[in-house]
PDB file of C-alpha atoms in Angstrom:
ATOM      1  CA  MET X  15     -74.224  83.591 -10.267  1.00  0.00           C
ATOM      2  CA  PRO X  16     -74.925  84.865 -13.885  1.00  0.00           C
ATOM      3  CA  ALA X  17     -74.234  89.167 -13.706  1.00  0.00           C
ATOM      4  CA  THR X  18     -77.251  89.647 -16.189  1.00  0.00           C
ATOM      5  CA  LEU X  19     -80.393  88.815 -16.829  1.00  0.00           C
ATOM      6  CA  THR X  20     -82.915  89.538 -20.147  1.00  0.00           C
ATOM      7  CA  ILE X  21     -86.369  90.938 -19.675  1.00  0.00           C
ATOM      8  CA  ALA X  22     -88.716  89.428 -22.043  1.00  0.00           C
ATOM      9  CA  PRO X  23     -86.387  87.056 -23.749  1.00  0.00           C
ATOM     10  CA  ASN X  24     -88.770  85.604 -26.357  1.00  0.00           C
ATOM     11  CA  SER X  25     -90.127  88.580 -27.804  1.00  0.00           C
ATOM     12  CA  ALA X  26     -89.144  90.449 -30.376  1.00  0.00           C
ATOM     13  CA  TYR X  27     -87.291  92.671 -28.347  1.00  0.00           C
ATOM     14  CA  PRO X  28     -85.581  91.279 -25.248  1.00  0.00           C
ATOM     15  CA  LEU X  29     -83.791  93.843 -22.826  1.00  0.00           C
ATOM     16  CA  THR X  30     -80.946  92.640 -21.426  1.00  0.00           C
ATOM     17  CA  VAL X  31     -79.702  94.333 -18.092  1.00  0.00           C
ATOM     18  CA  ASN X  32     -76.958  93.636 -15.334  1.00  0.00           C
ATOM     19  CA  ARG X  33     -78.235  91.648 -11.880  1.00  0.00           C
ATOM     20  CA  LEU X  34     -78.243  94.577  -9.776  1.00  0.00           C
ATOM     21  CA  GLY X  35     -80.291  97.866 -10.883  1.00  0.00           C
ATOM     22  CA  TYR X  36     -81.773 101.085  -8.853  1.00  0.00           C
ATOM     23  CA  GLY X  37     -84.699 101.812  -7.073  1.00  0.00           C
ATOM     24  CA  THR X  38     -85.292 105.467  -6.880  1.00  0.00           C
ATOM     25  CA  MET X  39     -88.569 106.013  -4.353  1.00  0.00           C
ATOM     26  CA  ARG X  40     -86.708 106.773  -2.083  1.00  0.00           C
ATOM     27  CA  LEU X  41     -84.527 109.615  -4.141  1.00  0.00           C
ATOM     28  CA  THR X  42     -88.339 111.759  -2.347  1.00  0.00           C
ATOM     29  CA  GLY X  43     -88.990 113.605   0.755  1.00  0.00           C
ATOM     30  CA  PRO X  44     -90.568 112.794   3.665  1.00  0.00           C
ATOM     31  CA  GLU X  45     -92.594 109.605   3.145  1.00  0.00           C
ATOM     32  CA  ILE X  46     -92.367 109.444  -0.580  1.00  0.00           C
ATOM     33  CA  TRP X  47     -93.294 113.199  -1.246  1.00  0.00           C
ATOM     34  CA  GLY X  48     -91.703 116.217  -2.614  1.00  0.00           C
ATOM     35  CA  GLU X  49     -88.205 117.118  -3.610  1.00  0.00           C
ATOM     36  CA  PRO X  50     -85.260 115.369  -2.288  1.00  0.00           C
ATOM     37  CA  ALA X  51     -83.564 116.963   0.568  1.00  0.00           C
ATOM     38  CA  ASN X  52     -80.545 117.378  -1.209  1.00  0.00           C
ATOM     39  CA  ARG X  53     -81.220 117.729  -4.344  1.00  0.00           C
ATOM     40  CA  PRO X  54     -77.408 117.795  -6.389  1.00  0.00           C
ATOM     41  CA  GLU X  55     -76.682 114.705  -4.388  1.00  0.00           C
ATOM     42  CA  ALA X  56     -79.951 112.469  -5.807  1.00  0.00           C
ATOM     43  CA  LEU X  57     -78.503 113.862  -9.620  1.00  0.00           C
ATOM     44  CA  GLN X  58     -75.119 112.711  -8.299  1.00  0.00           C
ATOM     45  CA  ILE X  59     -76.365 108.901  -7.258  1.00  0.00           C
ATOM     46  CA  LEU X  60     -78.109 108.724 -10.842  1.00  0.00           C
ATOM     47  CA  ARG X  61     -75.295 109.197 -12.422  1.00  0.00           C
ATOM     48  CA  THR X  62     -73.253 107.917 -10.418  1.00  0.00           C
ATOM     49  CA  ALA X  63     -75.708 104.414 -11.218  1.00  0.00           C
ATOM     50  CA  VAL X  64     -74.989 104.131 -14.464  1.00  0.00           C
ATOM     51  CA  GLU X  65     -71.053 105.058 -14.280  1.00  0.00           C
ATOM     52  CA  LEU X  66     -70.808 102.281 -11.858  1.00  0.00           C
ATOM     53  CA  GLY X  67     -72.842 100.250 -14.563  1.00  0.00           C
ATOM     54  CA  VAL X  68     -76.357  99.719 -13.821  1.00  0.00           C
ATOM     55  CA  ASN X  69     -78.344  99.630 -16.761  1.00  0.00           C
ATOM     56  CA  PHE X  70     -81.942  99.315 -15.248  1.00  0.00           C
ATOM     57  CA  ILE X  71     -83.631 102.254 -13.024  1.00  0.00           C
ATOM     58  CA  ASP X  72     -87.368 102.081 -11.217  1.00  0.00           C
ATOM     59  CA  THR X  73     -89.522 104.621 -10.972  1.00  0.00           C
ATOM     60  CA  ALA X  74     -93.017 105.950 -11.028  1.00  0.00           C
ATOM     61  CA  ASP X  75     -94.853 109.396 -11.456  1.00  0.00           C
ATOM     62  CA  TYR X  76     -96.602 108.995  -7.963  1.00  0.00           C
ATOM     63  CA  TYR X  77     -93.290 109.211  -6.421  1.00  0.00           C
ATOM     64  CA  GLY X  78     -93.204 112.614  -4.726  1.00  0.00           C
ATOM     65  CA  GLU X  79     -95.666 113.792  -7.395  1.00  0.00           C
ATOM     66  CA  ASP X  80     -92.744 113.400 -10.118  1.00  0.00           C
ATOM     67  CA  VAL X  81     -89.892 114.170  -8.687  1.00  0.00           C
ATOM     68  CA  THR X  82     -87.848 110.840  -9.567  1.00  0.00           C
ATOM     69  CA  ASN X  83     -89.738 111.201 -13.024  1.00  0.00           C
ATOM     70  CA  ARG X  84     -87.755 115.388 -13.768  1.00  0.00           C
ATOM     71  CA  LEU X  85     -84.766 113.738 -11.524  1.00  0.00           C
ATOM     72  CA  ILE X  86     -83.957 110.976 -13.624  1.00  0.00           C
ATOM     73  CA  ARG X  87     -84.435 113.524 -17.242  1.00  0.00           C
ATOM     74  CA  GLU X  88     -82.814 115.668 -15.243  1.00  0.00           C
ATOM     75  CA  ALA X  89     -79.120 113.834 -14.073  1.00  0.00           C
ATOM     76  CA  LEU X  90     -79.211 110.793 -17.489  1.00  0.00           C
ATOM     77  CA  HIS X  91     -81.319 112.714 -20.487  1.00  0.00           C
ATOM     78  CA  PRO X  92     -80.036 111.930 -23.890  1.00  0.00           C
ATOM     79  CA  TYR X  93     -80.195 108.008 -21.762  1.00  0.00           C
ATOM     80  CA  PRO X  94     -77.710 105.317 -22.729  1.00  0.00           C
ATOM     81  CA  SER X  95     -78.270 103.060 -24.959  1.00  0.00           C
ATOM     82  CA  ASN X  96     -78.539 100.144 -23.278  1.00  0.00           C
ATOM     83  CA  LEU X  97     -80.177 102.080 -20.123  1.00  0.00           C
ATOM     84  CA  VAL X  98     -84.029 100.622 -19.204  1.00  0.00           C
ATOM     85  CA  ILE X  99     -86.131 103.251 -17.368  1.00  0.00           C
ATOM     86  CA  CYS X 100     -89.163 100.483 -15.568  1.00  0.00           C
ATOM     87  CA  THR X 101     -92.095 102.700 -14.599  1.00  0.00           C
ATOM     88  CA  LYS X 102     -95.317 101.797 -12.461  1.00  0.00           C
ATOM     89  CA  VAL X 103     -99.274 102.038 -13.067  1.00  0.00           C
ATOM     90  CA  GLY X 104    -102.163 101.911 -11.018  1.00  0.00           C
ATOM     91  CA  ALA X 105    -101.499 104.500  -8.284  1.00  0.00           C
ATOM     92  CA  THR X 106    -101.764 108.205  -7.911  1.00  0.00           C
ATOM     93  CA  ARG X 107    -101.130 110.054  -4.275  1.00  0.00           C
ATOM     94  CA  ARG X 108    -103.804 112.520  -2.743  1.00  0.00           C
ATOM     95  CA  PRO X 109    -103.009 115.740  -0.783  1.00  0.00           C
ATOM     96  CA  ASP X 110    -102.662 113.911   2.260  1.00  0.00           C
ATOM     97  CA  LYS X 111    -100.190 111.552   0.804  1.00  0.00           C
ATOM     98  CA  SER X 112    -102.123 108.229   0.688  1.00  0.00           C
ATOM     99  CA  TRP X 113    -101.740 106.021  -1.969  1.00  0.00           C
ATOM    100  CA  VAL X 114    -105.062 105.213  -3.392  1.00  0.00           C
ATOM    101  CA  PRO X 115    -105.707 103.259  -7.107  1.00  0.00           C
ATOM    102  CA  PHE X 116    -105.800 105.138 -10.413  1.00  0.00           C
ATOM    103  CA  ASN X 117    -106.887 101.594 -12.579  1.00  0.00           C
ATOM    104  CA  ARG X 118    -109.259 102.865 -14.550  1.00  0.00           C
ATOM    105  CA  PRO X 119    -108.170 102.251 -18.244  1.00  0.00           C
ATOM    106  CA  GLU X 120    -108.402 106.080 -18.647  1.00  0.00           C
ATOM    107  CA  ASN X 121    -106.350 106.578 -15.810  1.00  0.00           C
ATOM    108  CA  LEU X 122    -103.793 103.971 -16.551  1.00  0.00           C
ATOM    109  CA  ARG X 123    -103.686 106.310 -20.016  1.00  0.00           C
ATOM    110  CA  THR X 124    -102.652 109.414 -18.514  1.00  0.00           C
ATOM    111  CA  SER X 125    -100.219 107.832 -15.747  1.00  0.00           C
ATOM    112  CA  ILE X 126     -98.911 106.460 -19.153  1.00  0.00           C
ATOM    113  CA  GLU X 127     -98.824 109.681 -21.404  1.00  0.00           C
ATOM    114  CA  ASN X 128     -97.554 111.803 -17.770  1.00  0.00           C
ATOM    115  CA  ASN X 129     -94.707 109.213 -17.162  1.00  0.00           C
ATOM    116  CA  LEU X 130     -93.749 110.028 -21.398  1.00  0.00           C
ATOM    117  CA  ARG X 131     -93.275 113.276 -20.934  1.00  0.00           C
ATOM    118  CA  THR X 132     -91.561 113.837 -18.233  1.00  0.00           C
ATOM    119  CA  LEU X 133     -89.146 111.279 -18.957  1.00  0.00           C
ATOM    120  CA  GLY X 134     -89.141 112.250 -22.676  1.00  0.00           C
ATOM    121  CA  GLN X 135     -89.146 109.238 -24.124  1.00  0.00           C
ATOM    122  CA  GLU X 136     -91.650 107.703 -26.510  1.00  0.00           C
ATOM    123  CA  GLN X 137     -92.035 104.548 -25.370  1.00  0.00           C
ATOM    124  CA  VAL X 138     -91.927 103.144 -21.880  1.00  0.00           C
ATOM    125  CA  GLN X 139     -89.633 100.416 -22.489  1.00  0.00           C
ATOM    126  CA  LEU X 140     -91.187  98.533 -19.488  1.00  0.00           C
ATOM    127  CA  VAL X 141     -94.513  99.669 -16.788  1.00  0.00           C
ATOM    128  CA  HIS X 142     -95.437  97.553 -14.543  1.00  0.00           C
ATOM    129  CA  LEU X 143     -99.111  97.372 -13.661  1.00  0.00           C
ATOM    130  CA  ARG X 144     -99.669  97.893  -9.725  1.00  0.00           C
ATOM    131  CA  LEU X 145    -102.657  96.076  -8.272  1.00  0.00           C
ATOM    132  CA  MET X 146    -103.745  98.030  -4.998  1.00  0.00           C
ATOM    133  CA  GLY X 147    -107.132  95.784  -4.681  1.00  0.00           C
ATOM    134  CA  HIS X 148    -109.686  95.760  -7.862  1.00  0.00           C
ATOM    135  CA  GLY X 149    -112.336  97.654  -7.104  1.00  0.00           C
ATOM    136  CA  SER X 150    -114.932  97.878  -9.710  1.00  0.00           C
ATOM    137  CA  VAL X 151    -112.078  97.546 -11.722  1.00  0.00           C
ATOM    138  CA  PRO X 152    -111.651  93.920 -13.379  1.00  0.00           C
ATOM    139  CA  LEU X 153    -107.721  93.108 -14.030  1.00  0.00           C
ATOM    140  CA  GLU X 154    -108.735  91.979 -16.872  1.00  0.00           C
ATOM    141  CA  ASP X 155    -109.937  95.723 -17.761  1.00  0.00           C
ATOM    142  CA  GLN X 156    -106.703  97.214 -16.365  1.00  0.00           C
ATOM    143  CA  LEU X 157    -104.702  94.666 -18.255  1.00  0.00           C
ATOM    144  CA  GLY X 158    -106.676  95.218 -21.572  1.00  0.00           C
ATOM    145  CA  ALA X 159    -105.720  99.304 -21.151  1.00  0.00           C
ATOM    146  CA  MET X 160    -102.220  98.432 -21.041  1.00  0.00           C
ATOM    147  CA  PHE X 161    -101.581  95.851 -23.672  1.00  0.00           C
ATOM    148  CA  ASP X 162    -103.767  98.345 -26.006  1.00  0.00           C
ATOM    149  CA  MET X 163    -101.185 100.654 -25.180  1.00  0.00           C
ATOM    150  CA  GLN X 164     -98.531  98.484 -26.177  1.00  0.00           C
ATOM    151  CA  ARG X 165    -100.135  98.050 -29.343  1.00  0.00           C
ATOM    152  CA  GLU X 166     -99.419 101.504 -29.825  1.00  0.00           C
ATOM    153  CA  GLY X 167     -96.047 101.636 -29.302  1.00  0.00           C
ATOM    154  CA  LYS X 168     -96.428 103.495 -25.751  1.00  0.00           C
ATOM    155  CA  ILE X 169     -95.432 100.640 -23.907  1.00  0.00           C
ATOM    156  CA  LEU X 170     -92.545  97.866 -25.361  1.00  0.00           C
ATOM    157  CA  HIS X 171     -93.175  95.470 -22.242  1.00  0.00           C
ATOM    158  CA  VAL X 172     -95.794  95.181 -19.519  1.00  0.00           C
ATOM    159  CA  GLY X 173     -95.567  93.470 -16.226  1.00  0.00           C
ATOM    160  CA  LEU X 174     -97.275  93.033 -13.058  1.00  0.00           C
ATOM    161  CA  SER X 175     -96.749  94.464  -9.427  1.00  0.00           C
ATOM    162  CA  ASN X 176     -97.903  93.426  -5.936  1.00  0.00           C
ATOM    163  CA  VAL X 177     -99.630  90.006  -8.067  1.00  0.00           C
ATOM    164  CA  THR X 178    -100.989  87.126  -5.862  1.00  0.00           C
ATOM    165  CA  ARG X 179    -100.690  83.831  -7.668  1.00  0.00           C
ATOM    166  CA  GLU X 180    -103.924  83.493  -9.035  1.00  0.00           C
ATOM    167  CA  GLU X 181    -103.375  87.343 -10.557  1.00  0.00           C
ATOM    168  CA  LEU X 182     -99.870  86.428 -12.155  1.00  0.00           C
ATOM    169  CA  GLU X 183    -101.183  83.445 -13.575  1.00  0.00           C
ATOM    170  CA  THR X 184    -104.472  85.261 -14.099  1.00  0.00           C
ATOM    171  CA  GLY X 185    -102.131  88.082 -16.189  1.00  0.00           C
ATOM    172  CA  LEU X 186    -100.868  85.152 -18.386  1.00  0.00           C
ATOM    173  CA  ALA X 187    -103.432  84.209 -19.476  1.00  0.00           C
ATOM    174  CA  LEU X 188    -104.555  87.603 -20.716  1.00  0.00           C
ATOM    175  CA  GLY X 189    -101.412  88.370 -22.344  1.00  0.00           C
ATOM    176  CA  PRO X 190     -97.250  88.325 -22.695  1.00  0.00           C
ATOM    177  CA  ILE X 191     -96.661  89.219 -18.853  1.00  0.00           C
ATOM    178  CA  ALA X 192     -92.548  90.635 -18.513  1.00  0.00           C
ATOM    179  CA  THR X 193     -91.595  91.484 -14.990  1.00  0.00           C
ATOM    180  CA  VAL X 194     -93.237  90.794 -11.354  1.00  0.00           C
ATOM    181  CA  GLU X 195     -92.454  93.703  -8.998  1.00  0.00           C
ATOM    182  CA  ASN X 196     -93.669  92.103  -5.682  1.00  0.00           C
ATOM    183  CA  MET X 197     -91.501  92.913  -1.648  1.00  0.00           C
ATOM    184  CA  TYR X 198     -89.330  90.111  -1.436  1.00  0.00           C
ATOM    185  CA  SER X 199     -86.290  89.973   0.947  1.00  0.00           C
ATOM    186  CA  TYR X 200     -84.643  87.279   3.236  1.00  0.00           C
ATOM    187  CA  ALA X 201     -86.778  88.124   6.461  1.00  0.00           C
ATOM    188  CA  GLN X 202     -89.421  89.275   4.414  1.00  0.00           C
ATOM    189  CA  ARG X 203     -90.733  86.789   2.148  1.00  0.00           C
ATOM    190  CA  THR X 204     -94.093  85.839   1.607  1.00  0.00           C
ATOM    191  CA  SER X 205     -97.485  88.618   1.563  1.00  0.00           C
ATOM    192  CA  VAL X 206     -97.628  91.566   4.607  1.00  0.00           C
ATOM    193  CA  TYR X 207    -101.238  92.404   5.830  1.00  0.00           C
ATOM    194  CA  SER X 208    -101.819  95.660   7.167  1.00  0.00           C
ATOM    195  CA  SER X 209    -104.588  98.467   7.364  1.00  0.00           C
ATOM    196  CA  HIS X 210    -101.961 100.462   4.711  1.00  0.00           C
ATOM    197  CA  GLY X 211    -102.873  97.395   2.104  1.00  0.00           C
ATOM    198  CA  ASP X 212    -101.195  94.025   0.929  1.00  0.00           C
ATOM    199  CA  ASN X 213     -97.976  92.636   0.020  1.00  0.00           C
ATOM    200  CA  PRO X 214     -98.031  89.861  -1.511  1.00  0.00           C
ATOM    201  CA  GLY X 215     -94.677  88.500  -0.836  1.00  0.00           C
ATOM    202  CA  GLY X 216     -91.820  86.799  -4.243  1.00  0.00           C
ATOM    203  CA  GLU X 217     -91.563  83.421  -2.602  1.00  0.00           C
ATOM    204  CA  GLU X 218     -95.183  82.921  -3.357  1.00  0.00           C
ATOM    205  CA  VAL X 219     -94.624  83.346  -7.010  1.00  0.00           C
ATOM    206  CA  LEU X 220     -91.316  82.659  -7.682  1.00  0.00           C
ATOM    207  CA  ASP X 221     -91.487  79.939  -9.089  1.00  0.00           C
ATOM    208  CA  LEU X 222     -93.860  80.324 -11.931  1.00  0.00           C
ATOM    209  CA  CYS X 223     -91.777  83.603 -12.385  1.00  0.00           C
ATOM    210  CA  GLU X 224     -88.615  80.903 -13.308  1.00  0.00           C
ATOM    211  CA  GLN X 225     -91.384  78.506 -15.402  1.00  0.00           C
ATOM    212  CA  HIS X 226     -91.891  81.197 -17.830  1.00  0.00           C
ATOM    213  CA  GLN X 227     -88.627  83.113 -17.822  1.00  0.00           C
ATOM    214  CA  ILE X 228     -90.369  85.738 -16.101  1.00  0.00           C
ATOM    215  CA  PRO X 229     -87.717  88.042 -13.749  1.00  0.00           C
ATOM    216  CA  LEU X 230     -89.114  88.918 -10.122  1.00  0.00           C
ATOM    217  CA  ILE X 231     -88.130  92.757  -8.835  1.00  0.00           C
ATOM    218  CA  PRO X 232     -88.014  92.349  -5.180  1.00  0.00           C
ATOM    219  CA  PHE X 233     -89.149  95.540  -3.623  1.00  0.00           C
ATOM    220  CA  PHE X 234     -88.259  96.774   0.689  1.00  0.00           C
ATOM    221  CA  SER X 235     -85.739  94.615   0.107  1.00  0.00           C
ATOM    222  CA  LEU X 236     -83.379  95.775   2.230  1.00  0.00           C
ATOM    223  CA  ILE X 237     -86.168  97.763   4.737  1.00  0.00           C
ATOM    224  CA  HIS X 238     -87.750  94.402   5.815  1.00  0.00           C
ATOM    225  CA  GLY X 239     -84.734  92.330   5.314  1.00  0.00           C
ATOM    226  CA  LEU X 240     -82.387  93.910   7.799  1.00  0.00           C
ATOM    227  CA  PRO X 241     -84.276  94.539  10.947  1.00  0.00           C
ATOM    228  CA  LYS X 242     -85.380  91.130  10.895  1.00  0.00           C
ATOM    229  CA  ALA X 243     -81.947  89.379   9.307  1.00  0.00           C
ATOM    230  CA  GLY X 244     -81.250  88.127  12.336  1.00  0.00           C
ATOM    231  CA  ASN X 245     -77.644  86.220  13.640  1.00  0.00           C
ATOM    232  CA  LYS X 246     -77.152  84.004  10.228  1.00  0.00           C
ATOM    233  CA  ILE X 247     -76.571  87.333   8.094  1.00  0.00           C
ATOM    234  CA  ALA X 248     -74.201  88.688  10.742  1.00  0.00           C
ATOM    235  CA  GLU X 249     -72.730  85.856  10.387  1.00  0.00           C
ATOM    236  CA  ILE X 250     -71.821  85.072   6.793  1.00  0.00           C
ATOM    237  CA  ALA X 251     -71.620  89.655   6.573  1.00  0.00           C
ATOM    238  CA  LYS X 252     -68.713  89.011   9.175  1.00  0.00           C
ATOM    239  CA  LYS X 253     -66.860  85.637   7.168  1.00  0.00           C
ATOM    240  CA  HIS X 254     -67.378  87.757   4.028  1.00  0.00           C
ATOM    241  CA  ASN X 255     -66.035  91.040   5.078  1.00  0.00           C
ATOM    242  CA  ALA X 256     -69.264  93.024   4.059  1.00  0.00           C
ATOM    243  CA  THR X 257     -73.173  94.339   5.569  1.00  0.00           C
ATOM    244  CA  GLU X 258     -75.607  92.604   6.518  1.00  0.00           C
ATOM    245  CA  ALA X 259     -77.527  94.845   3.971  1.00  0.00           C
ATOM    246  CA  GLN X 260     -74.580  93.136   1.230  1.00  0.00           C
ATOM    247  CA  ILE X 261     -75.048  89.972   2.663  1.00  0.00           C
ATOM    248  CA  ASN X 262     -79.437  90.770   1.836  1.00  0.00           C
ATOM    249  CA  LEU X 263     -78.587  91.506  -1.966  1.00  0.00           C
ATOM    250  CA  ALA X 264     -76.402  88.855  -2.086  1.00  0.00           C
ATOM    251  CA  TRP X 265     -78.680  86.684  -1.640  1.00  0.00           C
ATOM    252  CA  LEU X 266     -80.959  87.547  -3.325  1.00  0.00           C
ATOM    253  CA  LEU X 267     -78.492  87.364  -6.293  1.00  0.00           C
ATOM    254  CA  HIS X 268     -78.168  83.587  -5.371  1.00  0.00           C
ATOM    255  CA  ARG X 269     -81.810  82.632  -4.322  1.00  0.00           C
ATOM    256  CA  SER X 270     -82.591  82.773  -8.776  1.00  0.00           C
ATOM    257  CA  PRO X 271     -81.064  84.242 -11.276  1.00  0.00           C
ATOM    258  CA  TYR X 272     -84.228  85.491 -12.144  1.00  0.00           C
ATOM    259  CA  ILE X 273     -84.204  88.296  -9.536  1.00  0.00           C
ATOM    260  CA  LEU X 274     -83.583  91.342  -9.848  1.00  0.00           C
ATOM    261  CA  PRO X 275     -82.615  94.053  -6.839  1.00  0.00           C
ATOM    262  CA  ILE X 276     -82.900  96.997  -7.569  1.00  0.00           C
ATOM    263  CA  PRO X 277     -81.975  98.579  -3.798  1.00  0.00           C
ATOM    264  CA  GLY X 278     -82.974 102.306  -2.979  1.00  0.00           C
ATOM    265  CA  THR X 279     -81.071 104.324  -1.167  1.00  0.00           C
ATOM    266  CA  SER X 280     -80.516 108.443  -1.042  1.00  0.00           C
ATOM    267  CA  SER X 281     -76.927 108.290  -0.135  1.00  0.00           C
ATOM    268  CA  LEU X 282     -73.909 108.263  -2.910  1.00  0.00           C
ATOM    269  CA  GLY X 283     -72.109 105.849   0.117  1.00  0.00           C
ATOM    270  CA  HIS X 284     -74.535 103.701   0.615  1.00  0.00           C
ATOM    271  CA  LEU X 285     -74.945 102.959  -3.621  1.00  0.00           C
ATOM    272  CA  ARG X 286     -71.964 102.054  -3.897  1.00  0.00           C
ATOM    273  CA  GLU X 287     -71.919  99.701  -0.975  1.00  0.00           C
ATOM    274  CA  ASN X 288     -75.422  98.104  -2.030  1.00  0.00           C
ATOM    275  CA  LEU X 289     -74.003  97.741  -5.691  1.00  0.00           C
ATOM    276  CA  GLN X 290     -70.287  95.893  -4.041  1.00  0.00           C
ATOM    277  CA  ALA X 291     -73.243  93.103  -2.957  1.00  0.00           C
ATOM    278  CA  ALA X 292     -72.527  92.108  -6.773  1.00  0.00           C
ATOM    279  CA  ASN X 293     -69.145  90.844  -6.221  1.00  0.00           C
ATOM    280  CA  ILE X 294     -70.232  88.571  -3.187  1.00  0.00           C
ATOM    281  CA  GLN X 295     -69.793  84.980  -3.865  1.00  0.00           C
ATOM    282  CA  LEU X 296     -71.500  82.865  -1.205  1.00  0.00           C
ATOM    283  CA  SER X 297     -70.868  79.335  -1.578  1.00  0.00           C
ATOM    284  CA  GLY X 298     -73.573  76.482  -1.295  1.00  0.00           C
ATOM    285  CA  GLU X 299     -73.550  76.097   2.097  1.00  0.00           C
ATOM    286  CA  ASP X 300     -73.988  79.588   3.181  1.00  0.00           C
ATOM    287  CA  MET X 301     -76.726  79.321   1.299  1.00  0.00           C
ATOM    288  CA  THR X 302     -77.964  76.273   2.961  1.00  0.00           C
ATOM    289  CA  TYR X 303     -77.265  77.803   6.631  1.00  0.00           C
ATOM    290  CA  LEU X 304     -79.076  80.787   5.469  1.00  0.00           C
ATOM    291  CA  GLY X 305     -81.978  78.651   4.313  1.00  0.00           C
TER     292      GLY X 305
END
């Protein structure tokens, strides 16, 4: 199992990252809104993650109304030279805490400028265009705006998030797609449809990602993975003297060398526990049994 993977390996500016990143969404207040309940611990989580080898951090300016970006800057700036900060655009929050599209070309530019300002960067290394339903804005227009900002030097690499297979194929035809961020876990591999919005699954695009050497970054890998995992995960966890959360992450790491999990947590103890999953070696028999 490779310990690292390369983002955009065939570009002029490839990025090599360790294969357990950290997602910051849980550092905010309730409902991904407002300041963290324990701000000193939130800052320490970010510092400890980097100290323990994490060099890929996922954020967005609509997490807590820019809370995670400000935490990242306070905790880690000036940034280590090997740290990759990945953000997302294409959505925003309303005062009622709802999530709505913010995907017109001028909206995307506003979001990028906001991320650059709050993170204290001149260029964002990786930006995911989060699809929230195209509405009146065609995907071609959204990605066109992203590629324009890439040519201007504001973005180094462009990725897609929450995409169907068809949308990924369209994106690949329009320009270089560096990464894909979709919902994916041991127990929830395919799409979920609900009144809150659709979440395309990682399994439905994984082979296409592998074909094009595109890392797949799972979100909600533990939230959806643990409640439905069943006895098999528990049995393998007992065999390896590990927690079920660790086995969920280990399964993702062994599922494909192109998967980059970013488990999030607001607990320093859980952060340390999650990162230990990288040391778990699942056998071929383990993976066959888990299915």
